[in-house]
Amino acid sequence: MFSLKKFIAPDKTALAFLSKLFFLLFVLKIIFFLYNYNISGGWQVQDFANAWNIIKWSVIYDAASIALINFPLLLLFLIAVKSFRYYIVRTILIVLFTLLNTFVIVLNSIDIFYYRFHMQRADADLLYVLRNPLSNGTLNVIVIGLIIIFFSGLTGWYIYKSISRLMQAGLSQHRFLFTNGVLMLFILLFFLSGTKKLLPTFALTQLQSVQLPLAQNSMHSFIYSMYRKNESIIPNVNYMPAAQQASLFSIYKKNNTESVSPKNIVLFIMESVPAEFFDSSSAYKVAMPFLDSLLKKSTYFSNAFSYSYSSNKGITAILAGIPTITDIPLYHSNYTSITRTSVGSELAKKNYTSSFFIGDNYDDFGFAKCCKWLGIQHYYCMQDIPGYKKMEKHSLGLHDEDVLNFMQQKLSKMQQPFFSVQYNISTHYPNDLPKKWIDKYPDINKTPPMKTMKYYSDCLQQFFTEAAKQAWYNNTVFIFCSDHWAQPNTNTIKVDELESFRIPIFIYDPSRERKVIISSPVSQLDIMNTILHYGGANDNIISYGVSLADTALRYNRPVFTKINSAIYEAINNEYVLGFNAIEGKPIYCYAYKNDTGKIYNLLKQTSEHSPAIDSIILQMKAFLQTASRHYRNRSTILKNDN
């Protein structure tokens, strides 16, 4: 006799398991909300309706993630039930269930802490952040690794026990119908909600862009990112005719080098250094006498911006002059054949020797591959420094003083002219300091990032003191640029549309010491052109920037930033414009100089925009259309783009 109770009993076990997964994801969302509350500006939750939309989409994202992971495995289990090797297959499936569901929980847990560095949910970029996390690692790295392993093991053990009970509940094909029906409902929700709306990092019109990470599930965004990891995120847009696009924005640049004699060029890429460290009006101005004194003899760009939030996007913007529009670093993608100016190769034509110095392991963050891709001849990492095994290390590698001392030795023997890059890492989180170093201004440099900035300034002072004695010094230009903004105080600072892209950029030329402050917007994307300008390279430059030495080119033009895979920004002397590249429409515009809090969205004030706002929207469209065509044509240059 048929018994409904017996029929659904095994499925109750399955439903209990799925419910626990769903509840755990819900708890992680709450922790995510609270932990990142400060940097998100409170997530802009305005009323109950807004909060309800966040909860609704959170439920759909989490349900879709659980379904995507478990439904295919349940189907495989049903197929395997009648197999003569059922027990072997069942064991394999239990392991798969356990690993995948554990990964869902662990990835969402890691994102609670990683979000403030990446400013969006996990994507394929996570695979390219740190290649050798435990090699020569310090106690901090080991402890963090052990905590992740312990948490993963604990979570995996619980999921394994739950799935084992599920499989041992006497399941047969007909008894799984109810559970499969529930999972089918989840998938139905996925499609009824609109597949476009569930694309990770897509700006749902029902949510503010800053609220999207609250709704998304890290596993869902990661899977989708892996699917598209070698694809351009910008669709094949066609906002305007090619001739109009080229007149508004062109990647074909030419430097004015008529009065320039080629110089040695030293570029300091400063890791995780925000503009606040150099701003005397900021509460986070660092007391660093050497760099402060250097600024009094340099050209400082007070309105400078990074392109993105991450190092592997920053290095491409700085050294290649190209914005990364893929989820993963450009030099790891299928777009490595993109038409570009390789800075090392271009300078080699002018008889330059090029080199890159960094204190971490070989090819961490893929920087060695990036340098090779750009024709930089020599790559020096921690393992190249004699005696590195006995030197004091921090969480990422050697302290800056040891790397700069090694760099100094190499430069003294290097054939001139040369181009050299130092990518410092001591200012990177967790901001470890040498044991013997003492900050002389502890009452001013209050936060760990501020203290490591003071340490880096001291290291640079030692470097410049020695360099000033060298024959090459007076014929050298020194360029400083941060790879991206970072929080000067992780406890109180918040991330917003403009300030979280502000970085320091300045140029020091010992042969022309003078204090100059430039307030026009400039970008990381301008650095490569500037390097080539001082190197005497003037033609056939592919770049999204201009030379900072050319005042006519840089005046009051917009610079561009990328918040996530959907939202780009254009910033000029007056406005910051947010643009949804997937929907193809602007979403906000603030007159940031007068509206410092960015409260009044001018796009919502009136249906008709001022000519100035229409102009920056048009320039943004030209930038995106240029990038889309550039990426999609890779190694070719369209005739109608010239």
mmCIF file of C-alpha atoms in Angstrom, residues 234-253 323 325 543-544 557-560 568-570 577 579-581 584-586 613-631 640-641:
data_model
loop_
_atom_site.group_PDB
_atom_site.id
_atom_site.type_symbol
_atom_site.label_atom_id
_atom_site.label_comp_id
_atom_site.label_asym_id
_atom_site.label_seq_id
_atom_site.Cartn_x
_atom_site.Cartn_y
_atom_site.Cartn_z
ATOM 1 C CA ILE A 234 31.735 45.130 -22.907
ATOM 2 C CA PRO A 235 29.226 44.122 -25.600
ATOM 3 C CA ASN A 236 29.854 44.995 -29.209
ATOM 4 C CA VAL A 237 28.500 48.505 -28.774
ATOM 5 C CA ASN A 238 27.826 50.910 -31.579
ATOM 6 C CA TYR A 239 26.850 54.204 -30.015
ATOM 7 C CA MET A 240 28.058 56.382 -32.888
ATOM 8 C CA PRO A 241 29.714 56.277 -36.314
ATOM 9 C CA ALA A 242 33.399 55.306 -36.297
ATOM 10 C CA ALA A 243 34.475 58.750 -37.489
ATOM 11 C CA GLN A 244 32.707 60.449 -34.589
ATOM 12 C CA GLN A 245 34.148 57.906 -32.156
ATOM 13 C CA ALA A 246 37.692 58.587 -33.400
ATOM 14 C CA SER A 247 37.202 62.343 -33.155
ATOM 15 C CA LEU A 248 36.097 62.045 -29.519
ATOM 16 C CA PHE A 249 38.506 59.345 -28.377
ATOM 17 C CA SER A 250 41.390 57.720 -30.172
ATOM 18 C CA ILE A 251 44.022 55.226 -29.027
ATOM 19 C CA TYR A 252 46.516 56.417 -31.634
ATOM 20 C CA LYS A 253 48.799 58.933 -29.937
ATOM 21 C CA PRO A 323 42.314 49.532 -19.556
ATOM 22 C CA ILE A 325 37.932 45.114 -19.457
ATOM 23 C CA SER A 543 47.421 54.172 -25.586
ATOM 24 C CA TYR A 544 44.296 55.326 -23.768
ATOM 25 C CA ARG A 557 39.600 65.957 -20.584
ATOM 26 C CA PRO A 558 37.788 63.122 -18.791
ATOM 27 C CA VAL A 559 39.710 60.223 -17.310
ATOM 28 C CA PHE A 560 38.105 56.803 -16.919
ATOM 29 C CA TYR A 568 32.576 52.556 -15.516
ATOM 30 C CA GLU A 569 33.173 56.182 -14.579
ATOM 31 C CA ALA A 570 34.267 59.312 -16.398
ATOM 32 C CA LEU A 577 29.656 60.177 -14.312
ATOM 33 C CA PHE A 579 27.785 54.466 -16.724
ATOM 34 C CA ASN A 580 26.311 50.962 -16.948
ATOM 35 C CA ALA A 581 28.242 49.426 -19.853
ATOM 36 C CA GLY A 584 24.427 51.153 -22.228
ATOM 37 C CA LYS A 585 23.145 54.082 -20.185
ATOM 38 C CA PRO A 586 24.357 56.560 -17.541
ATOM 39 C CA ILE A 613 26.717 66.530 -18.946
ATOM 40 C CA ASP A 614 25.694 65.440 -22.452
ATOM 41 C CA SER A 615 29.314 65.949 -23.506
ATOM 42 C CA ILE A 616 30.795 63.714 -20.784
ATOM 43 C CA ILE A 617 28.177 61.025 -21.536
ATOM 44 C CA LEU A 618 29.178 61.132 -25.194
ATOM 45 C CA GLN A 619 32.860 60.907 -24.298
ATOM 46 C CA MET A 620 32.178 57.905 -22.083
ATOM 47 C CA LYS A 621 30.374 56.171 -24.939
ATOM 48 C CA ALA A 622 33.286 56.924 -27.252
ATOM 49 C CA PHE A 623 35.726 55.438 -24.713
ATOM 50 C CA LEU A 624 33.681 52.240 -24.324
ATOM 51 C CA GLN A 625 33.123 51.853 -28.064
ATOM 52 C CA THR A 626 36.849 52.335 -28.655
ATOM 53 C CA ALA A 627 37.718 49.717 -26.022
ATOM 54 C CA SER A 628 35.155 47.267 -27.393
ATOM 55 C CA ARG A 629 36.483 47.534 -30.942
ATOM 56 C CA HIS A 630 40.090 47.440 -29.782
ATOM 57 C CA TYR A 631 39.587 44.213 -27.820
ATOM 58 C CA ASN A 640 37.768 53.489 -40.233
ATOM 59 C CA ASP A 641 39.171 54.064 -36.744
#
